[in-house]
Amino acid sequence: MVGRTRTPGKFVKNFSVISVSEVVRVTLRRRRINRVATISVHTSPLDQPGTGDAGGMNVYIVEVAKRLAALGIEVEIFTRRTARDLPPVAEIVPGVLVRHVTAGPYEELDRADLPGQLCGFLSGVLRTEAMYDPGRYDVIHSHYWLSGQVGWLAKERWGVPLVHTMHTMAKVKNLLLAEGDRPEPKMRVLGEEQVVEVADRLVANTEAEAGELIDLYGAVRERVAVVNPGVNLTVFRPGSKSEARRRLGLARDAHVLLFVGRIQPLKAPDVLLRAAARMLVENPALRSRLVVACVGGPSGNGLAHPSLLADLAAELGVSDVVRLAPPAPQEELADWYRAADLTVVPSHNESFGLVALESQACGTPVAAASVGGLRTAVQDGVSGVLVGTHDPGDWARALGRLVERPSLLDELSANAVRHATGFGWSATAARLVDVYAGAIAQLHRMPVAVNS
């Protein structure tokens, strides 16, 4: 240990004993939020969203961290090291560091295997903090239940509050399982219950999610804060549909239905393909112009059948209208949204649905399942439509009505942009700062200033 060693319950620095209570006093003297320790065990913010375990949570962590840094609050993101050549520390932007913690083998692990690595991960997090003066972190923000378990122990050690965002919840997922999907294990349910009990604040993406935390997990209402995620309005913005189609090799007069996301049962891309097959049966003339584009890679349970969409398209006889594309960086993804007539989000559950928001910000309306946070992300009948079932026939009728009414799509498109502009990441970060300050104030029974 550089410059300092620890004994249980105490810090030893320059051979003088400093008690845990002094760490708290250091924080109290500062009375300002200077640095956040963000915990993301199972997926790195540097990973490409849309494949593996990387998705909306990755986007959330990166965008919030950047906005917090712009407010003068430093963010250090702890994530598991999955390759030997990854640097110990990487800077995303000034004020935002990613710390790669060695815990287990240098490879991607299934989430079911990660609980066995939490002890090693926690040790790496605590060792990092121990290299600095007491009071380095003012608050911990953990993401997903595995990170919450690490945050729980770190909060006790450091004497700082734990703010936790679930992103997805086992009890909710198990109530809304896709056909053939596996239920979440009891170990995860128990782990989530423990995190809910110990967290100083729980951040819910929507009022609906807040209700689920309270009703299904017994969360204390006063500890639950609703903070809507945002969208990068600089990257995701309206643009030329014809130019986007030219860059992507799509015909100018095509009817483009777009799916973006990880290929797994929860996201239900099969519903879109089955609906497209129904549409072609009902309107064979549509085949010459219909394009069903799916941008993403296999993930989770989808890894067991990585060729699922290609095989399903062949089985349904729609391979000629289906275009499969790998996960795309944000600039290219924005082109996919602009090129589409409609983005389709048929998920069985979404805590929010960043894809829906990104699409609308680009001026492309959304057809989404009426579940979870999608009811907030999409303004039904205004910026898109919500479909109340996962029956392919219902989706075929809903999509067919929109494809056949370009004037309605134009109206929804204009409204989609207006709706999405109400969700910016800067507003999300500002609201989170309030949540952090409230958690610190309650823990230490004192007012907390934030950087301006």
Short mmCIF file of C-alpha atoms in Angstrom, two decimals:
data_model
loop_
_atom_site.label_atom_id
_atom_site.label_comp_id
_atom_site.label_asym_id
_atom_site.label_seq_id
_atom_site.Cartn_x
_atom_site.Cartn_y
_atom_site.Cartn_z
CA MET A 1 0.00 0.00 0.00
CA VAL A 2 1.45 3.37 -1.01
CA GLY A 3 1.74 5.81 1.88
CA ARG A 4 -0.89 4.19 4.09
CA THR A 5 -2.00 0.89 5.54
CA ARG A 6 -5.19 -0.04 7.30
CA THR A 7 -6.22 -2.01 10.30
CA PRO A 8 -9.83 -3.10 10.89
CA GLY A 9 -11.95 -0.04 11.53
CA LYS A 10 -8.97 2.35 11.38
CA PHE A 11 -6.70 4.07 8.93
CA VAL A 12 -2.95 4.38 9.50
CA LYS A 13 -1.28 7.26 7.68
CA ASN A 14 2.21 8.57 8.43
CA PHE A 15 2.17 6.23 11.46
CA SER A 16 -0.66 8.18 13.15
CA VAL A 17 -4.03 6.56 13.80
CA ILE A 18 -7.08 8.08 12.11
CA SER A 19 -10.48 6.71 13.11
CA VAL A 20 -13.38 6.15 10.75
CA SER A 21 -15.17 9.08 12.40
CA GLU A 22 -12.39 11.38 11.16
CA VAL A 23 -13.13 10.31 7.61
CA VAL A 24 -16.67 11.55 8.17
CA ARG A 25 -15.35 14.82 9.61
CA VAL A 26 -13.20 15.33 6.50
CA THR A 27 -16.32 15.00 4.39
CA LEU A 28 -18.25 17.34 6.65
CA ARG A 29 -15.57 20.01 6.47
CA ARG A 30 -15.70 19.94 2.67
CA ARG A 31 -19.49 20.19 2.56
CA ARG A 32 -19.36 19.91 -1.20
CA ILE A 33 -19.89 17.15 -3.78
CA ASN A 34 -16.54 16.79 -5.48
CA ARG A 35 -16.28 13.18 -6.58
CA VAL A 36 -18.63 10.25 -7.27
CA ALA A 37 -17.60 6.60 -7.25
CA THR A 38 -19.70 4.89 -9.93
CA ILE A 39 -19.86 1.08 -9.75
CA SER A 40 -20.58 -0.94 -12.90
CA VAL A 41 -19.35 -4.48 -12.31
CA HIS A 42 -20.66 -6.47 -15.25
CA THR A 43 -20.32 -4.10 -18.18
CA SER A 44 -17.84 -1.39 -19.03
CA PRO A 45 -18.91 2.07 -20.16
CA LEU A 46 -16.27 1.70 -22.87
CA ASP A 47 -18.07 -1.28 -24.46
CA GLN A 48 -20.10 -0.83 -27.63
CA PRO A 49 -23.83 -0.77 -26.75
CA GLY A 50 -25.94 -3.32 -28.56
CA THR A 51 -23.90 -6.45 -28.02
CA GLY A 52 -22.90 -8.65 -25.10
CA ASP A 53 -24.16 -7.09 -21.88
CA ALA A 54 -23.69 -3.54 -23.15
CA GLY A 55 -26.85 -1.54 -23.70
CA GLY A 56 -28.76 1.41 -22.38
CA MET A 57 -27.07 1.22 -19.00
CA ASN A 58 -23.69 1.84 -20.62
CA VAL A 59 -25.05 4.89 -22.40
CA TYR A 60 -26.62 6.13 -19.17
CA ILE A 61 -23.40 5.85 -17.16
CA VAL A 62 -21.23 7.58 -19.78
CA GLU A 63 -23.63 10.42 -20.55
CA VAL A 64 -24.35 11.16 -16.89
CA ALA A 65 -20.64 11.07 -16.03
CA LYS A 66 -19.83 13.57 -18.78
CA ARG A 67 -22.56 15.95 -17.62
CA LEU A 68 -21.46 15.67 -13.99
CA ALA A 69 -17.90 16.48 -15.04
CA ALA A 70 -19.22 19.56 -16.85
CA LEU A 71 -20.73 20.62 -13.51
CA GLY A 72 -17.33 20.30 -11.83
CA ILE A 73 -18.01 16.92 -10.19
CA GLU A 74 -15.41 14.25 -10.94
CA VAL A 75 -16.59 10.70 -11.66
CA GLU A 76 -14.55 7.51 -11.30
CA ILE A 77 -16.21 4.46 -12.83
CA PHE A 78 -15.16 1.06 -11.47
CA THR A 79 -15.71 -1.87 -13.83
CA ARG A 80 -14.30 -5.38 -14.16
CA ARG A 81 -11.18 -5.84 -16.25
CA THR A 82 -12.00 -8.26 -19.09
CA ALA A 83 -8.70 -8.19 -21.04
CA ARG A 84 -5.09 -8.24 -19.93
CA ASP A 85 -4.14 -5.32 -22.20
CA LEU A 86 -6.72 -2.92 -20.77
CA PRO A 87 -5.06 -0.02 -18.97
CA PRO A 88 -5.64 0.23 -15.21
CA VAL A 89 -7.16 3.68 -15.75
CA ALA A 90 -8.68 5.24 -18.87
CA GLU A 91 -9.96 8.79 -19.26
CA ILE A 92 -13.21 9.28 -21.17
CA VAL A 93 -13.15 13.08 -20.88
CA PRO A 94 -11.42 15.35 -18.35
CA GLY A 95 -13.02 14.61 -15.00
CA VAL A 96 -14.23 11.10 -15.92
CA LEU A 97 -12.00 8.08 -15.29
CA VAL A 98 -12.70 4.40 -15.90
CA ARG A 99 -10.87 2.14 -13.43
CA HIS A 100 -10.45 -1.46 -14.60
CA VAL A 101 -10.52 -3.73 -11.55
CA THR A 102 -8.98 -7.19 -11.75
CA ALA A 103 -11.49 -9.74 -10.49
CA GLY A 104 -11.43 -13.21 -11.99
CA PRO A 105 -10.19 -14.20 -15.44
CA TYR A 106 -9.40 -11.66 -18.16
CA GLU A 107 -12.46 -12.49 -20.24
CA GLU A 108 -16.15 -11.79 -20.51
CA LEU A 109 -18.11 -13.81 -17.99
CA ASP A 110 -21.74 -14.77 -17.94
CA ARG A 111 -23.59 -12.72 -15.35
CA ALA A 112 -24.45 -15.94 -13.54
CA ASP A 113 -20.73 -16.42 -12.85
CA LEU A 114 -20.06 -12.88 -11.62
CA PRO A 115 -21.30 -13.20 -8.01
CA GLY A 116 -18.25 -15.38 -7.36
CA GLN A 117 -16.00 -12.49 -8.40
CA LEU A 118 -17.60 -9.78 -6.25
CA CYS A 119 -15.20 -10.33 -3.36
CA GLY A 120 -12.20 -9.75 -5.61
CA PHE A 121 -13.87 -6.76 -7.24
CA LEU A 122 -14.70 -5.18 -3.89
CA SER A 123 -11.11 -5.69 -2.76
CA GLY A 124 -9.88 -3.81 -5.83
CA VAL A 125 -12.30 -0.93 -5.22
CA LEU A 126 -11.27 -0.62 -1.56
CA ARG A 127 -7.55 -0.79 -2.43
CA THR A 128 -7.98 2.07 -4.90
CA GLU A 129 -9.64 4.31 -2.34
CA ALA A 130 -7.00 3.39 0.24
CA MET A 131 -4.26 4.95 -1.89
CA TYR A 132 -5.71 8.42 -1.28
CA ASP A 133 -6.47 10.64 1.68
CA PRO A 134 -9.66 9.80 3.58
CA GLY A 135 -12.85 11.21 2.14
CA ARG A 136 -11.93 10.85 -1.55
CA TYR A 137 -15.48 9.92 -2.58
CA ASP A 138 -18.56 11.81 -1.46
CA VAL A 139 -21.15 9.34 -2.72
CA ILE A 140 -21.36 5.93 -4.39
CA HIS A 141 -23.70 5.40 -7.34
CA SER A 142 -24.10 1.71 -8.21
CA HIS A 143 -25.81 0.36 -11.32
CA TYR A 144 -27.52 -3.07 -11.43
CA TRP A 145 -27.77 -5.36 -8.44
CA LEU A 146 -24.27 -6.84 -8.67
CA SER A 147 -22.80 -3.36 -8.35
CA GLY A 148 -25.21 -2.63 -5.52
CA GLN A 149 -23.71 -5.49 -3.51
CA VAL A 150 -20.24 -3.93 -3.90
CA GLY A 151 -21.58 -0.45 -3.15
CA TRP A 152 -23.26 -1.73 0.01
CA LEU A 153 -19.95 -2.82 1.56
CA ALA A 154 -17.97 0.17 0.25
CA LYS A 155 -20.49 2.59 1.75
CA GLU A 156 -20.08 0.98 5.16
CA ARG A 157 -16.30 1.19 4.88
CA TRP A 158 -16.13 4.78 3.63
CA GLY A 159 -18.99 6.30 5.61
CA VAL A 160 -20.67 7.74 2.50
CA PRO A 161 -24.19 7.22 1.12
CA LEU A 162 -25.12 4.65 -1.50
CA VAL A 163 -27.34 5.71 -4.40
CA HIS A 164 -28.50 2.79 -6.52
CA THR A 165 -30.16 2.44 -9.93
CA MET A 166 -31.63 -0.97 -10.73
CA HIS A 167 -32.01 -0.55 -14.53
CA THR A 168 -33.84 -3.89 -14.58
CA MET A 169 -35.47 -5.86 -11.78
CA ALA A 170 -35.75 -9.63 -11.46
CA LYS A 171 -39.27 -9.61 -10.05
CA VAL A 172 -40.53 -7.45 -12.91
CA LYS A 173 -38.75 -9.52 -15.55
CA ASN A 174 -40.14 -12.74 -14.10
CA LEU A 175 -43.66 -11.34 -14.33
CA LEU A 176 -43.17 -10.50 -18.02
CA LEU A 177 -41.10 -13.40 -19.37
CA ALA A 178 -40.86 -13.91 -23.10
CA GLU A 179 -41.75 -17.35 -24.43
CA GLY A 180 -38.75 -19.63 -23.95
CA ASP A 181 -36.90 -17.14 -21.74
CA ARG A 182 -35.40 -18.25 -18.42
CA PRO A 183 -36.61 -16.69 -15.17
CA GLU A 184 -34.14 -14.70 -13.13
CA PRO A 185 -32.64 -16.79 -10.28
CA LYS A 186 -33.61 -16.49 -6.62
CA MET A 187 -30.07 -15.34 -5.83
CA ARG A 188 -30.63 -12.19 -7.87
CA VAL A 189 -34.01 -11.56 -6.26
CA LEU A 190 -32.44 -11.82 -2.80
CA GLY A 191 -29.51 -9.63 -3.84
CA GLU A 192 -31.86 -6.93 -5.12
CA GLU A 193 -33.92 -7.05 -1.93
CA GLN A 194 -30.76 -6.52 0.10
CA VAL A 195 -29.65 -3.54 -2.00
CA VAL A 196 -33.11 -1.96 -1.74
CA GLU A 197 -32.95 -2.29 2.03
CA VAL A 198 -29.50 -0.71 2.47
CA ALA A 199 -29.41 1.97 -0.24
CA ASP A 200 -29.75 5.54 0.97
CA ARG A 201 -31.49 6.47 -2.27
CA LEU A 202 -32.99 4.43 -5.09
CA VAL A 203 -33.16 6.09 -8.49
CA ALA A 204 -36.13 5.02 -10.64
CA ASN A 205 -36.32 5.92 -14.31
CA THR A 206 -40.08 6.52 -14.21
CA GLU A 207 -42.97 6.80 -11.79
CA ALA A 208 -43.99 3.29 -12.84
CA GLU A 209 -40.60 1.90 -11.85
CA ALA A 210 -40.79 3.75 -8.54
CA GLY A 211 -44.09 2.02 -7.90
CA GLU A 212 -42.54 -1.37 -8.67
CA LEU A 213 -39.71 -0.72 -6.21
CA ILE A 214 -42.23 0.15 -3.50
CA ASP A 215 -44.84 -2.51 -4.26
CA LEU A 216 -42.62 -5.46 -5.20
CA TYR A 217 -39.54 -4.78 -3.08
CA GLY A 218 -40.91 -2.88 -0.11
CA ALA A 219 -38.74 0.17 -0.78
CA VAL A 220 -39.24 3.11 1.56
CA ARG A 221 -41.12 5.69 -0.47
CA GLU A 222 -39.02 8.59 0.84
CA ARG A 223 -35.84 6.94 -0.42
CA VAL A 224 -37.08 6.56 -4.00
CA ALA A 225 -36.35 9.38 -6.46
CA VAL A 226 -37.63 9.50 -10.04
CA VAL A 227 -35.03 10.71 -12.53
CA ASN A 228 -35.82 10.29 -16.22
CA PRO A 229 -32.87 9.26 -18.41
CA GLY A 230 -32.00 11.54 -21.30
CA VAL A 231 -30.85 11.59 -24.89
CA ASN A 232 -27.79 13.14 -26.51
CA LEU A 233 -29.53 15.86 -28.50
CA THR A 234 -26.29 16.82 -30.23
CA VAL A 235 -25.80 13.40 -31.82
CA PHE A 236 -29.43 12.34 -32.14
CA ARG A 237 -31.10 15.11 -34.11
CA PRO A 238 -33.17 15.38 -37.30
CA GLY A 239 -31.36 15.12 -40.61
CA SER A 240 -31.83 14.19 -44.24
CA LYS A 241 -33.58 10.85 -44.63
CA SER A 242 -32.43 10.50 -48.25
CA GLU A 243 -28.78 11.16 -47.34
CA ALA A 244 -28.95 8.69 -44.46
CA ARG A 245 -30.41 6.05 -46.77
CA ARG A 246 -27.73 6.72 -49.37
CA ARG A 247 -24.99 6.20 -46.78
CA LEU A 248 -26.60 2.97 -45.56
CA GLY A 249 -27.41 1.61 -49.00
CA LEU A 250 -31.19 1.77 -48.63
CA ALA A 251 -33.58 2.64 -51.45
CA ARG A 252 -35.10 6.13 -51.31
CA ASP A 253 -38.66 4.76 -51.66
CA ALA A 254 -38.30 1.86 -49.21
CA HIS A 255 -40.62 1.33 -46.24
CA VAL A 256 -38.01 0.89 -43.50
CA LEU A 257 -38.94 -0.66 -40.14
CA LEU A 258 -36.03 -0.51 -37.69
CA PHE A 259 -35.14 -2.56 -34.62
CA VAL A 260 -32.16 -1.46 -32.51
CA GLY A 261 -30.91 -3.42 -29.52
CA ARG A 262 -29.47 -6.61 -28.17
CA ILE A 263 -30.77 -9.75 -29.82
CA GLN A 264 -32.39 -11.65 -26.97
CA PRO A 265 -35.90 -12.85 -26.06
CA LEU A 266 -36.53 -9.91 -23.68
CA LYS A 267 -36.18 -7.42 -26.56
CA ALA A 268 -38.56 -9.47 -28.75
CA PRO A 269 -37.13 -8.80 -32.23
CA ASP A 270 -38.95 -11.99 -33.29
CA VAL A 271 -42.25 -10.14 -32.84
CA LEU A 272 -41.19 -7.64 -35.52
CA LEU A 273 -40.16 -10.38 -37.98
CA ARG A 274 -43.40 -12.30 -37.43
CA ALA A 275 -45.42 -9.11 -37.85
CA ALA A 276 -43.57 -8.32 -41.09
CA ALA A 277 -44.41 -11.79 -42.40
CA ARG A 278 -48.10 -11.16 -41.62
CA MET A 279 -47.96 -7.79 -43.38
CA LEU A 280 -46.59 -9.40 -46.53
CA VAL A 281 -49.32 -12.03 -46.52
CA GLU A 282 -51.97 -9.34 -46.24
CA ASN A 283 -50.29 -7.03 -48.76
CA PRO A 284 -47.94 -8.94 -51.13
CA ALA A 285 -47.22 -5.74 -53.10
CA LEU A 286 -45.39 -4.42 -50.06
CA ARG A 287 -42.56 -6.94 -50.54
CA SER A 288 -40.82 -4.90 -53.23
CA ARG A 289 -40.34 -1.95 -50.86
CA LEU A 290 -40.33 -3.32 -47.30
CA VAL A 291 -37.02 -3.40 -45.39
CA VAL A 292 -36.84 -4.76 -41.85
CA ALA A 293 -33.50 -3.61 -40.46
CA CYS A 294 -32.19 -5.08 -37.19
CA VAL A 295 -29.12 -3.38 -35.72
CA GLY A 296 -27.56 -5.20 -32.78
CA GLY A 297 -25.82 -8.34 -31.59
CA PRO A 298 -26.76 -11.42 -29.57
CA SER A 299 -26.79 -11.06 -25.81
CA GLY A 300 -27.89 -12.87 -22.67
CA ASN A 301 -30.07 -15.86 -23.46
CA GLY A 302 -29.73 -14.93 -27.13
CA LEU A 303 -26.12 -16.14 -27.10
CA ALA A 304 -27.43 -19.71 -27.10
CA HIS A 305 -28.80 -19.13 -30.61
CA PRO A 306 -26.76 -16.33 -32.23
CA SER A 307 -28.27 -16.95 -35.68
CA LEU A 308 -31.83 -16.71 -34.34
CA LEU A 309 -33.01 -13.81 -36.50
CA ALA A 310 -31.46 -15.14 -39.72
CA ASP A 311 -32.96 -18.59 -39.08
CA LEU A 312 -36.36 -17.13 -38.17
CA ALA A 313 -36.37 -14.93 -41.27
CA ALA A 314 -35.69 -17.98 -43.43
CA GLU A 315 -38.40 -19.98 -41.66
CA LEU A 316 -40.93 -17.18 -42.19
CA GLY A 317 -39.90 -16.64 -45.81
CA VAL A 318 -38.87 -13.00 -45.27
CA SER A 319 -35.09 -13.22 -45.63
CA ASP A 320 -35.30 -11.03 -48.73
CA VAL A 321 -36.69 -8.09 -46.74
CA VAL A 322 -34.63 -8.51 -43.56
CA ARG A 323 -31.29 -6.73 -43.20
CA LEU A 324 -29.12 -7.63 -40.21
CA ALA A 325 -26.44 -5.16 -39.14
CA PRO A 326 -23.95 -5.24 -36.25
CA PRO A 327 -24.07 -2.77 -33.36
CA ALA A 328 -23.22 0.73 -34.55
CA PRO A 329 -21.47 3.71 -32.92
CA GLN A 330 -23.73 6.63 -32.10
CA GLU A 331 -23.12 8.69 -35.26
CA GLU A 332 -23.94 5.72 -37.51
CA LEU A 333 -26.85 4.72 -35.30
CA ALA A 334 -28.32 8.20 -35.74
CA ASP A 335 -28.22 7.59 -39.50
CA TRP A 336 -30.21 4.36 -39.04
CA TYR A 337 -32.86 6.25 -37.09
CA ARG A 338 -33.07 9.01 -39.73
CA ALA A 339 -33.28 6.45 -42.52
CA ALA A 340 -36.20 4.59 -40.94
CA ASP A 341 -39.88 5.35 -41.35
CA LEU A 342 -40.58 3.80 -37.96
CA THR A 343 -38.53 2.37 -35.10
CA VAL A 344 -40.08 -0.70 -33.54
CA VAL A 345 -39.50 -1.50 -29.84
CA PRO A 346 -41.52 -4.66 -29.00
CA SER A 347 -39.70 -5.47 -25.73
CA HIS A 348 -41.43 -7.52 -23.05
CA ASN A 349 -40.09 -5.05 -20.50
CA GLU A 350 -38.02 -1.85 -20.48
CA SER A 351 -37.14 0.23 -17.45
CA PHE A 352 -37.13 3.20 -19.82
CA GLY A 353 -36.20 2.55 -23.45
CA LEU A 354 -33.39 4.83 -24.62
CA VAL A 355 -33.74 3.54 -28.19
CA ALA A 356 -37.24 4.98 -28.36
CA LEU A 357 -36.01 8.36 -27.19
CA GLU A 358 -33.01 8.41 -29.56
CA SER A 359 -35.24 7.58 -32.50
CA GLN A 360 -37.71 10.34 -31.70
CA ALA A 361 -34.90 12.86 -31.28
CA CYS A 362 -33.92 12.05 -34.88
CA GLY A 363 -37.49 12.67 -36.03
CA THR A 364 -38.51 9.04 -36.42
CA PRO A 365 -41.69 7.98 -34.60
CA VAL A 366 -41.81 4.78 -32.57
CA ALA A 367 -44.11 1.81 -32.32
CA ALA A 368 -43.46 0.34 -28.87
CA ALA A 369 -44.89 -2.24 -26.53
CA SER A 370 -47.03 -0.67 -23.83
CA VAL A 371 -44.79 -1.81 -20.98
CA GLY A 372 -42.62 -0.24 -18.29
CA GLY A 373 -40.79 2.95 -19.12
CA LEU A 374 -41.85 2.88 -22.76
CA ARG A 375 -45.13 4.43 -21.64
CA THR A 376 -43.08 7.46 -20.60
CA ALA A 377 -40.56 7.42 -23.44
CA VAL A 378 -43.29 7.35 -26.12
CA GLN A 379 -46.28 9.68 -26.11
CA ASP A 380 -49.01 7.40 -27.40
CA GLY A 381 -50.80 8.78 -30.45
CA VAL A 382 -48.55 11.86 -30.45
CA SER A 383 -44.90 10.85 -30.94
CA GLY A 384 -45.64 7.23 -31.78
CA VAL A 385 -47.97 4.40 -30.87
CA LEU A 386 -48.09 1.90 -28.03
CA VAL A 387 -49.20 -1.68 -28.73
CA GLY A 388 -50.86 -3.47 -25.84
CA THR A 389 -49.92 -7.05 -26.71
CA HIS A 390 -47.06 -9.06 -28.18
CA ASP A 391 -49.29 -10.82 -30.68
CA PRO A 392 -47.69 -10.54 -34.16
CA GLY A 393 -51.13 -10.02 -35.70
CA ASP A 394 -51.75 -6.93 -33.55
CA TRP A 395 -48.31 -5.59 -34.45
CA ALA A 396 -48.87 -6.27 -38.15
CA ARG A 397 -52.09 -4.25 -38.07
CA ALA A 398 -50.50 -1.38 -36.12
CA LEU A 399 -47.43 -1.21 -38.37
CA GLY A 400 -49.47 -1.64 -41.52
CA ARG A 401 -51.72 1.31 -40.65
CA LEU A 402 -48.70 3.54 -40.17
CA VAL A 403 -46.82 2.41 -43.27
CA GLU A 404 -49.87 3.07 -45.39
CA ARG A 405 -50.39 6.61 -44.02
CA PRO A 406 -47.32 8.75 -44.74
CA SER A 407 -49.14 11.90 -43.67
CA LEU A 408 -49.68 10.41 -40.21
CA LEU A 409 -46.00 9.43 -40.03
CA ASP A 410 -45.06 13.02 -40.89
CA GLU A 411 -47.27 14.33 -38.08
CA LEU A 412 -45.86 11.84 -35.58
CA SER A 413 -42.34 12.71 -36.73
CA ALA A 414 -42.72 16.40 -35.90
CA ASN A 415 -44.23 15.58 -32.53
CA ALA A 416 -41.49 13.02 -31.83
CA VAL A 417 -38.77 15.69 -32.03
CA ARG A 418 -40.68 18.00 -29.69
CA HIS A 419 -41.26 15.15 -27.22
CA ALA A 420 -37.61 14.03 -27.20
CA THR A 421 -36.21 17.52 -26.64
CA GLY A 422 -37.77 17.43 -23.18
CA PHE A 423 -35.27 14.71 -22.19
CA GLY A 424 -31.70 15.99 -22.09
CA TRP A 425 -28.82 14.36 -20.20
CA SER A 426 -27.93 17.68 -18.57
CA ALA A 427 -31.32 17.70 -16.84
CA THR A 428 -30.79 14.10 -15.77
CA ALA A 429 -27.39 14.92 -14.25
CA ALA A 430 -28.71 18.01 -12.46
CA ARG A 431 -31.49 15.97 -10.91
CA LEU A 432 -29.02 13.30 -9.82
CA VAL A 433 -26.89 15.94 -8.11
CA ASP A 434 -29.96 16.85 -6.05
CA VAL A 435 -30.40 13.17 -5.18
CA TYR A 436 -26.75 12.86 -4.15
CA ALA A 437 -26.95 16.00 -2.03
CA GLY A 438 -30.11 14.77 -0.33
CA ALA A 439 -28.51 11.41 0.48
CA ILE A 440 -25.38 13.05 1.91
CA ALA A 441 -27.40 15.55 3.92
CA GLN A 442 -29.57 12.82 5.41
CA LEU A 443 -26.58 10.63 6.27
CA HIS A 444 -24.67 13.43 7.98
CA ARG A 445 -27.66 15.55 9.02
CA MET A 446 -26.22 18.63 7.36
CA PRO A 447 -26.76 20.83 4.28
CA VAL A 448 -24.55 19.98 1.29
CA ALA A 449 -23.30 22.37 -1.35
CA VAL A 450 -22.75 21.36 -4.96
CA ASN A 451 -20.23 22.69 -7.42
CA SER A 452 -21.41 25.47 -9.68
#
